[in-house]
XYZ file of C-alpha atoms in Angstrom:
636
model
C 75.597 33.094 26.063
C 77.158 31.664 29.209
C 80.568 33.079 29.832
C 83.010 30.370 30.848
C 83.298 27.443 33.214
C 80.483 28.574 35.497
C 80.137 26.283 38.463
C 76.860 24.374 38.599
C 75.052 23.279 41.710
C 74.587 19.580 42.187
C 71.571 18.947 41.471
C 42.794 7.891 20.635
C 42.015 6.566 17.442
C 42.458 2.799 17.560
C 45.574 2.447 15.425
C 47.790 1.105 18.112
C 48.645 -2.202 16.457
C 47.403 -5.727 16.851
C 48.056 -6.219 20.557
C 45.286 -8.196 22.255
C 42.819 -5.839 23.971
C 43.349 -5.432 27.690
C 39.920 -6.479 28.958
C 38.554 -8.985 31.400
C 38.975 -11.839 28.984
C 41.870 -11.287 26.644
C 40.433 -11.726 23.150
C 43.157 -12.591 20.671
C 44.220 -15.594 18.685
C 47.455 -15.513 20.719
C 45.753 -15.328 24.105
C 43.538 -18.385 24.239
C 44.858 -21.138 26.492
C 47.260 -23.291 24.470
C 46.783 -27.030 24.098
C 49.011 -29.426 25.994
C 52.403 -29.792 24.404
C 52.266 -26.447 22.602
C 55.641 -24.660 22.939
C 53.808 -21.400 23.742
C 53.175 -22.540 27.340
C 56.005 -21.107 29.443
C 55.498 -21.904 33.134
C 55.273 -18.238 34.182
C 52.165 -17.594 32.108
C 48.890 -17.443 34.088
C 45.728 -17.344 32.054
C 43.590 -15.487 34.531
C 42.620 -11.978 35.500
C 44.671 -10.314 38.218
C 43.324 -7.076 39.595
C 44.708 -5.303 42.666
C 42.730 -3.459 45.317
C 44.920 -0.383 44.873
C 44.131 -0.354 41.157
C 40.400 -0.525 41.956
C 40.781 2.385 44.325
C 42.657 4.450 41.768
C 40.073 3.783 39.064
C 37.272 4.806 41.414
C 38.845 8.252 41.689
C 39.223 8.778 37.944
C 36.859 11.164 36.151
C 33.703 9.951 34.492
C 35.331 9.953 31.044
C 37.768 7.284 32.116
C 35.128 5.222 33.932
C 33.592 4.383 30.579
C 36.796 2.635 29.523
C 36.969 -1.145 29.365
C 37.969 -2.638 32.688
C 41.704 -3.391 32.541
C 43.646 -6.321 33.893
C 47.235 -6.346 35.023
C 48.412 -9.383 33.046
C 48.916 -9.529 29.301
C 50.600 -12.079 27.080
C 51.301 -12.039 23.367
C 53.758 -13.343 20.797
C 56.282 -11.450 18.684
C 57.200 -12.938 15.318
C 60.050 -11.377 13.331
C 58.607 -12.763 10.081
C 55.496 -10.618 10.542
C 57.330 -7.302 10.959
C 59.254 -5.397 8.304
C 61.513 -2.356 8.227
C 60.386 -0.455 5.145
C 61.422 2.915 3.680
C 59.002 5.824 3.608
C 59.438 7.997 0.548
C 59.948 11.705 1.243
C 61.743 14.612 -0.376
C 65.385 14.635 0.738
C 67.843 17.519 0.323
C 71.161 16.671 -1.304
C 73.512 14.868 1.076
C 77.210 15.837 0.785
C 80.156 13.480 0.196
C 83.373 13.474 2.212
C 85.834 16.194 1.224
C 89.629 16.666 1.226
C 90.345 13.152 -0.074
C 89.176 11.559 3.167
C 86.859 9.283 1.164
C 89.855 6.975 0.563
C 89.318 5.683 4.094
C 85.944 4.255 3.036
C 87.653 1.611 0.925
C 90.680 0.767 3.091
C 89.810 -1.485 6.049
C 91.197 -0.543 9.427
C 92.453 2.717 10.872
C 93.867 5.264 8.429
C 96.400 7.607 10.062
C 96.069 11.233 9.014
C 99.832 11.505 9.600
C 102.239 8.594 9.934
C 103.598 8.918 13.507
C 106.960 7.334 12.585
C 107.894 9.525 9.608
C 105.489 12.463 10.083
C 104.448 12.052 6.457
C 100.832 13.069 5.853
C 98.483 10.517 4.303
C 95.803 13.217 3.963
C 95.977 16.974 3.641
C 97.543 18.644 6.715
C 94.909 21.387 6.445
C 92.444 19.270 8.424
C 94.809 18.232 11.217
C 94.020 21.192 13.475
C 90.348 21.389 14.495
C 88.634 24.762 14.625
C 87.758 25.643 18.214
C 84.111 25.952 19.169
C 85.076 29.440 20.365
C 85.662 30.419 16.734
C 83.129 28.361 14.763
C 79.980 30.214 13.669
C 77.138 27.874 14.621
C 74.579 30.070 12.869
C 75.883 28.629 9.590
C 74.615 25.109 10.334
C 70.997 24.004 10.885
C 69.821 23.439 14.428
C 68.936 19.963 15.586
C 65.170 19.422 15.799
C 64.103 16.878 18.459
C 61.614 14.314 17.187
C 59.051 15.602 19.697
C 59.150 19.017 17.990
C 59.182 17.707 14.419
C 55.724 18.485 13.046
C 56.602 16.983 9.664
C 57.420 13.652 11.314
C 54.171 13.682 13.294
C 52.156 14.468 10.164
C 53.923 11.724 8.243
C 52.977 9.209 10.934
C 49.355 10.320 10.717
C 49.419 9.899 6.936
C 50.922 6.421 7.298
C 48.318 5.463 9.970
C 51.054 4.951 12.568
C 50.793 5.990 16.188
C 54.378 6.452 17.365
C 57.351 8.456 16.111
C 60.971 8.673 17.126
C 64.428 9.625 15.955
C 67.588 7.551 16.040
C 68.834 9.458 19.088
C 65.627 8.938 21.089
C 64.967 5.301 20.143
C 68.408 3.684 20.227
C 68.867 3.854 24.037
C 65.629 1.867 24.417
C 66.656 -0.633 21.756
C 69.935 -1.261 23.586
C 67.963 -2.389 26.650
C 65.741 -4.648 24.590
C 68.815 -6.135 22.905
C 70.206 -7.075 26.314
C 66.947 -8.815 27.216
C 66.375 -10.586 23.889
C 69.982 -11.767 23.668
C 70.056 -12.919 27.303
C 72.895 -10.423 27.838
C 75.049 -11.741 25.010
C 78.512 -10.152 25.438
C 80.238 -8.329 22.562
C 83.109 -10.314 21.034
C 86.619 -8.826 20.838
C 88.719 -11.756 19.616
C 90.229 -9.824 16.689
C 91.057 -6.656 18.585
C 94.565 -6.683 20.071
C 96.949 -8.707 22.206
C 96.550 -5.955 24.808
C 92.866 -6.890 25.080
C 93.180 -10.686 24.841
C 89.742 -11.841 25.997
C 87.342 -13.167 23.381
C 84.457 -11.161 24.800
C 83.841 -8.091 26.928
C 80.899 -6.430 28.673
C 78.914 -3.268 28.158
C 80.033 -0.374 30.346
C 78.073 0.514 33.480
C 76.673 3.600 31.746
C 75.154 1.375 29.060
C 73.764 -1.143 31.562
C 71.972 1.480 33.641
C 68.321 2.509 33.171
C 67.328 4.970 30.445
C 64.763 7.737 30.917
C 62.584 9.088 28.113
C 59.244 10.753 27.375
C 56.178 9.662 25.447
C 54.405 12.858 24.400
C 50.949 13.151 22.862
C 50.361 15.331 19.778
C 46.627 16.169 19.623
C 46.804 17.619 16.097
C 47.823 14.272 14.617
C 46.741 11.923 17.435
C 50.261 10.503 17.542
C 52.909 10.045 20.224
C 56.601 10.930 19.990
C 59.441 9.271 21.879
C 61.836 11.904 23.201
C 65.069 11.670 25.153
C 65.192 12.871 28.751
C 67.992 15.448 28.894
C 67.132 16.649 32.392
C 70.258 15.134 33.974
C 72.686 15.844 31.130
C 74.836 18.867 30.447
C 75.995 20.637 27.314
C 79.620 19.618 26.994
C 82.270 20.539 24.488
C 81.916 17.235 22.605
C 78.293 17.956 21.703
C 79.215 21.270 20.108
C 82.422 19.978 18.561
C 80.535 17.209 16.781
C 78.694 19.797 14.692
C 81.972 21.565 13.879
C 83.789 18.402 12.817
C 80.910 17.011 10.769
C 80.906 20.229 8.757
C 84.687 20.093 8.435
C 84.656 16.547 7.046
C 82.286 17.396 4.176
C 83.680 20.834 3.278
C 86.813 21.781 1.352
C 89.466 22.901 3.866
C 89.884 26.377 2.387
C 86.121 26.922 2.330
C 85.725 25.570 5.850
C 88.117 28.253 7.108
C 85.391 30.766 6.250
C 83.174 29.309 8.998
C 85.321 31.196 11.507
C 83.177 33.911 13.119
C 85.564 36.558 11.821
C 85.090 35.395 8.219
C 81.639 33.776 8.157
C 80.150 36.719 6.265
C 81.980 35.295 3.238
C 80.464 31.792 3.466
C 78.608 31.070 0.190
C 74.819 31.135 0.753
C 74.390 27.577 -0.553
C 76.634 26.331 2.280
C 74.549 27.996 4.965
C 72.142 25.104 5.351
C 68.786 25.759 6.954
C 67.424 22.202 6.907
C 68.704 18.733 7.720
C 68.335 15.745 5.393
C 66.484 12.682 6.697
C 65.614 9.123 5.815
C 62.224 7.960 7.085
C 61.366 4.335 7.810
C 58.478 2.475 9.374
C 58.536 -0.639 11.510
C 55.765 -1.968 13.703
C 53.594 0.978 14.700
C 56.466 3.464 14.350
C 57.626 6.010 11.817
C 61.309 6.710 12.460
C 63.573 9.555 11.405
C 67.299 9.302 10.737
C 69.487 12.297 9.963
C 71.724 11.827 6.916
C 75.314 13.005 7.246
C 77.190 11.747 4.212
C 76.862 9.940 0.878
C 79.108 8.057 -1.536
C 77.664 6.488 -4.672
C 80.290 3.715 -4.610
C 78.956 2.210 -1.388
C 76.295 -0.539 -1.499
C 72.606 0.104 -0.945
C 71.570 3.708 -0.470
C 75.186 4.901 -0.372
C 74.484 6.723 2.898
C 76.708 6.466 5.962
C 76.907 8.122 9.368
C 79.657 10.454 10.591
C 80.841 9.932 14.170
C 83.532 11.912 15.968
C 85.268 10.000 18.760
C 87.254 11.792 21.465
C 90.222 9.986 23.033
C 89.968 8.402 26.476
C 91.864 11.280 28.135
C 88.975 13.567 27.171
C 86.127 11.205 28.015
C 87.444 10.179 31.457
C 88.449 13.718 32.424
C 85.892 15.854 30.614
C 86.047 18.853 32.967
C 89.838 19.061 32.700
C 89.702 18.797 28.898
C 86.826 21.243 28.650
C 88.596 23.874 30.737
C 91.712 23.559 28.548
C 89.670 23.527 25.325
C 91.067 20.112 24.492
C 93.804 17.651 25.351
C 97.334 16.904 24.143
C 96.889 13.132 24.563
C 98.088 11.465 21.355
C 97.145 8.415 19.290
C 100.533 7.130 18.136
C 100.046 3.413 17.408
C 97.556 0.764 16.418
C 98.109 -1.508 19.452
C 98.799 -0.693 23.070
C 97.036 -0.044 26.338
C 97.413 3.727 26.040
C 97.833 6.125 23.099
C 96.471 3.460 20.750
C 93.546 2.999 18.408
C 93.002 -0.470 19.897
C 92.060 1.031 23.267
C 89.722 3.554 21.665
C 88.041 0.821 19.621
C 87.711 -1.438 22.667
C 86.000 1.300 24.663
C 83.833 2.189 21.683
C 82.556 -1.409 21.685
C 81.707 -1.193 25.383
C 79.898 2.143 25.112
C 78.282 3.538 21.976
C 79.102 1.301 19.021
C 75.911 -0.734 19.350
C 73.879 2.502 19.293
C 75.774 3.459 16.139
C 74.716 0.206 14.490
C 71.076 0.806 15.397
C 71.214 4.331 13.999
C 72.670 3.017 10.752
C 70.001 0.305 10.536
C 67.145 2.746 11.135
C 68.587 5.096 8.513
C 69.218 2.304 5.981
C 72.907 3.199 5.912
C 75.896 1.128 4.844
C 77.986 1.880 7.913
C 79.638 4.500 10.093
C 82.705 6.678 9.491
C 84.691 7.450 12.658
C 87.056 10.405 13.086
C 89.374 10.094 16.119
C 90.487 13.316 17.848
C 91.521 14.979 21.120
C 89.336 18.102 20.548
C 92.214 20.135 19.111
C 93.848 17.618 16.744
C 92.482 15.062 14.279
C 94.409 11.760 14.281
C 92.795 9.357 11.858
C 89.745 7.707 10.339
C 88.051 4.331 10.248
C 85.065 3.080 8.267
C 82.956 0.305 9.768
C 80.380 -1.386 7.525
C 77.220 -2.325 9.397
C 77.891 -6.008 8.697
C 81.198 -5.800 10.600
C 79.548 -4.174 13.614
C 76.879 -6.894 13.592
C 79.638 -9.503 13.951
C 80.868 -7.836 17.126
C 77.507 -7.861 18.916
C 75.719 -10.959 17.629
C 78.298 -13.761 17.346
C 79.970 -14.263 20.732
C 78.111 -17.574 21.094
C 80.122 -18.774 18.077
C 83.435 -17.290 19.215
C 83.468 -19.144 22.536
C 83.484 -22.481 20.676
C 86.803 -21.789 18.959
C 90.280 -21.559 20.463
C 91.524 -19.380 17.591
C 90.203 -17.536 14.578
C 89.635 -19.663 11.482
C 88.147 -19.244 8.038
C 85.273 -21.510 9.058
C 84.480 -19.312 12.061
C 84.698 -16.111 10.034
C 82.285 -17.480 7.442
C 79.811 -18.570 10.117
C 79.991 -15.174 11.800
C 79.370 -13.367 8.526
C 76.335 -15.512 7.719
C 74.768 -15.347 11.164
C 75.467 -11.813 12.415
C 73.294 -9.645 10.184
C 70.473 -12.212 10.143
C 70.253 -12.063 13.945
C 70.654 -8.273 13.994
C 67.888 -7.630 11.479
C 65.420 -9.974 13.161
C 66.224 -8.684 16.630
C 65.615 -5.121 15.457
C 62.171 -6.030 14.088
C 61.231 -7.867 17.278
C 62.385 -4.900 19.354
C 60.330 -2.359 17.430
C 57.256 -4.586 17.577
C 57.716 -4.979 21.331
C 57.968 -1.207 21.811
C 54.789 -0.675 19.786
C 52.786 -3.151 21.838
C 54.281 -2.146 25.169
C 53.391 1.502 24.603
C 49.850 0.574 23.605
C 49.454 -1.467 26.777
C 50.759 1.348 28.968
C 48.469 3.914 27.346
C 45.512 1.701 28.230
C 46.686 1.463 31.831
C 46.716 5.212 32.491
C 43.654 7.435 32.534
C 42.450 9.003 29.293
C 43.470 12.444 30.565
C 46.996 11.268 31.312
C 47.248 9.566 27.920
C 46.571 12.942 26.299
C 49.486 14.618 28.040
C 52.917 13.029 28.532
C 54.499 10.088 30.283
C 57.997 9.930 31.703
C 59.256 6.353 31.476
C 62.383 4.600 32.677
C 63.389 1.326 31.008
C 65.784 -1.048 32.728
C 67.157 -4.507 31.943
C 68.188 -6.364 35.124
C 70.802 -9.094 34.953
C 68.071 -11.764 34.784
C 67.171 -10.731 31.219
C 63.746 -9.281 32.018
C 62.713 -5.704 31.341
C 61.320 -3.313 33.929
C 59.536 -0.120 32.897
C 58.474 2.661 35.260
C 55.757 5.078 34.136
C 55.103 8.503 35.655
C 52.344 10.761 34.256
C 53.387 14.359 33.583
C 52.054 17.482 31.941
C 53.422 18.157 28.468
C 54.482 21.675 29.444
C 56.834 20.277 32.101
C 58.976 18.243 29.687
C 62.486 19.653 29.719
C 61.749 22.095 32.523
C 63.938 21.174 35.475
C 62.063 22.118 38.670
C 63.947 24.150 41.268
C 62.704 21.844 44.002
C 61.494 18.262 43.906
C 58.293 17.765 45.911
C 58.514 14.614 48.018
C 55.867 15.146 50.686
C 52.126 15.566 51.148
C 52.136 18.462 48.646
C 52.916 16.087 45.778
C 50.489 16.643 42.857
C 49.323 13.323 41.434
C 49.776 13.230 37.660
C 50.994 16.838 37.568
C 54.337 16.662 39.357
C 56.986 18.283 37.087
C 59.978 16.194 38.211
C 61.106 13.097 36.325
C 61.615 9.694 37.913
C 65.395 10.185 37.919
C 65.074 13.622 39.505
C 63.043 12.120 42.342
C 65.680 9.446 42.861
C 68.426 12.084 42.998
C 66.368 14.210 45.388
C 65.816 11.507 47.992
C 66.126 7.767 47.603
C 63.577 6.814 50.251
C 60.750 8.390 48.264
C 58.888 6.600 45.469
C 56.510 8.880 43.508
C 52.992 7.760 44.557
C 51.597 7.891 41.008
C 54.366 5.807 39.486
C 53.428 2.553 37.745
C 55.843 -0.319 37.181
C 55.688 -3.321 34.867
C 57.818 -6.413 34.488
C 58.219 -7.685 30.929
C 59.199 -11.358 30.703
C 60.634 -12.569 27.401
C 61.019 -16.169 26.272
C 62.572 -16.799 22.866
C 61.726 -19.757 20.644
C 63.959 -20.766 17.758
C 62.152 -22.978 15.261
C 59.633 -23.820 17.985
C 62.165 -24.734 20.683
C 62.429 -22.604 23.843
C 65.746 -20.885 24.534
C 67.068 -21.182 28.111
C 67.789 -17.918 29.923
C 71.338 -19.055 30.641
C 72.517 -18.597 27.048
C 71.864 -16.321 24.067
C 69.601 -17.586 21.277
C 71.565 -19.651 18.753
C 70.043 -18.648 15.457
C 71.037 -19.532 11.915
C 69.755 -18.004 8.667
C 66.309 -19.418 7.937
C 65.425 -20.165 11.559
C 62.083 -18.830 12.785
C 62.539 -16.572 15.813
C 59.496 -15.827 17.934
C 59.270 -14.360 21.423
C 56.571 -14.953 24.007
C 55.978 -11.814 26.067
C 54.316 -11.528 29.450
C 53.590 -8.181 31.110
C 52.839 -8.020 34.839
C 52.240 -4.972 37.004
C 54.448 -4.559 40.067
C 53.014 -3.136 43.265
C 53.920 -2.621 46.903
C 57.242 -4.078 47.973
C 57.877 -5.573 44.514
C 57.616 -2.108 42.955
C 59.844 -0.526 45.595
C 62.494 -3.229 45.260
C 62.542 -2.972 41.459
C 62.679 0.832 41.701
C 65.635 0.828 44.083
C 67.481 -1.786 42.033
C 67.026 0.068 38.745
C 67.776 3.551 40.048
C 70.917 2.379 41.850
C 72.319 1.355 38.447
C 71.829 4.832 36.997
C 75.084 6.503 35.933
C 75.156 10.258 35.440
C 78.231 12.121 34.277
C 78.691 15.105 36.566
C 80.160 18.043 34.654
C 80.834 21.171 36.711
C 82.308 23.381 33.979
C 80.737 25.067 30.979
C 82.395 24.971 27.532
C 83.938 28.192 26.286
C 82.047 29.407 23.203
C 83.538 32.909 23.013
C 87.014 34.377 23.394
C 87.854 36.539 26.402
C 90.852 38.604 27.384
C 91.011 37.054 30.852
C 90.863 33.408 29.725
C 93.895 32.338 31.765
C 92.405 33.685 34.975
C 89.067 32.065 34.224
C 90.849 28.786 33.566
C 92.810 29.008 36.816
C 89.636 29.620 38.835
C 87.783 26.761 37.128
C 90.656 24.322 37.727
C 90.735 25.234 41.419
C 87.140 24.029 41.773
C 87.789 20.537 40.397
C 88.039 17.601 42.823
C 91.298 15.704 43.193
C 91.948 13.514 40.131
C 91.493 9.748 40.306
C 94.427 7.402 39.677
C 93.315 6.951 36.067
C 92.968 10.696 35.566
C 96.468 11.233 36.991
C 97.874 8.764 34.456
C 96.014 10.383 31.586
C 97.154 13.858 32.627
C 100.785 12.691 32.589
C 100.250 11.373 29.068
C 98.637 14.707 28.237
C 101.828 16.493 29.353
C 103.892 14.045 27.315
C 101.764 14.793 24.262
C 102.226 18.521 24.782
C 106.020 18.083 24.812
C 105.788 15.839 21.753
C 103.821 18.475 19.848
C 106.214 21.288 20.797
C 109.177 19.185 19.649
C 107.336 18.306 16.451
C 106.654 21.962 15.680
C 110.287 22.930 16.381
C 111.560 20.183 14.074
C 109.219 21.295 11.280
C 110.608 24.819 11.531
C 114.154 23.501 11.185
C 113.223 21.351 8.185
C 111.491 24.316 6.572
C 114.527 26.535 7.090
C 112.814 28.765 9.636
C 114.725 30.224 12.568
């Protein structure tokens, strides 16, 4: 166990789908030259073989086993059709999923934010027993099941083999990729915010820079089942207090308050055995050539569909923008006191949720066949309130801005149009995205040697502002996944196909160096709605019943084109630098440890200075609140 706030140094079975085979002459019903006038003739499509000299040289050096492979070409074109792809459930035994506890379920059926305590009168709308959050220093994490990454889930891999699918993934590993594809398919459609608050008056907003940057992940081969798993790249992320606190709060929300108190390390011996879970509950679904896993958090029989919904804990902006400061203090005193306002308001938290992770939440709910997401707002130490968002409402935020811009104000006609259009677009876009991932991965696996395809690939997916997709592929050994190398080799000692550093680690280690075994591909997407091409300057305008197809072209980038794309994508990468380590035990010298850790932090930004002043205000507010309660209760 790390002690406290330690400073860190900077630092082939052919079941791959129906993609046309990558051979000299592409043999597929979608790949024959179209007749004149056919809408499937975008000007960028070249119906000829393109083969580079460098590719010939690389193939000449491959072992004999790979020389027997069909000769590849660098261009591929195919069509995606949302009507030919379905998201279907996969039946599997599921442990019982708990409901919300402590009367919090009332928030499921009351739209909008539900205050735990009314800030004007200090009257509690829910039990005060859940207002104070148990510290991660006290919670016994041995009483909850450990998270199993999809790449280590043998049951998921076996299920994919049984279902004759090639790829697997979990909601956490797949949703970052689907966000990028959404940006490309929607031609960077902005989220709409017209109903939010007068303090955020614009009709639309943009995704944050962290969401627009490239995403790194792994494609790992499982020889026992001949399947591949998509896994997140955690090499540039740190364990922060919010990751651990999420497990604590999720348990708190589904457990009676008096029973939850037993999860304190000093009392956990008294936790009933049936509450010491050893397995997680999952929904499994298949789409395209994927079997997907979604963890189930909560259930209510009164909700539509499966009755399942996701639990999400959302820290206030003072924590997120100043994570080291909050982590060192084991929380923040920043308050949420009102619905509207630029600070200390739910409107600001909701606005930033839209710009950051809400779209991922919607994808997780869709993969898991859930009704929506339940959000608990907090500052690490105190719980403020709850909000339930049905999936249909989230769809309206991300798939209807093309309707919103037509109207000067909200109207019943607009609201009805948004409701009809949003989920139809969302569902079809999801199916197109999963089909694209299936076919893209198959193409890439044919472009690397057979030996490399039986190990692992580190990939980076990026969506430039022009609406295309760029994917970088770096072969790796399976054993090196998750193992951060002490040094990054960027010289003549570089081991082709066996270098343990990820693409992002190479970029961080020296920006003039491009790994010599990296491959890069440009994916061009052209949407057609009922046979008519959609210009890149606007998002697809789709109504229920419209046929949505996408023409895809994949081209390999080499030389200066590769280097330019690499530099552009990597320069957009955002990495949160956390220098402290969360406190998971209690120590006698905590104040001294805190003082030392604070002395190592850089000077706060202007925003952080403002948030720290509001933190001090919240601390005074809480002290006054506690003193008043003592007076009202007749205490001295």
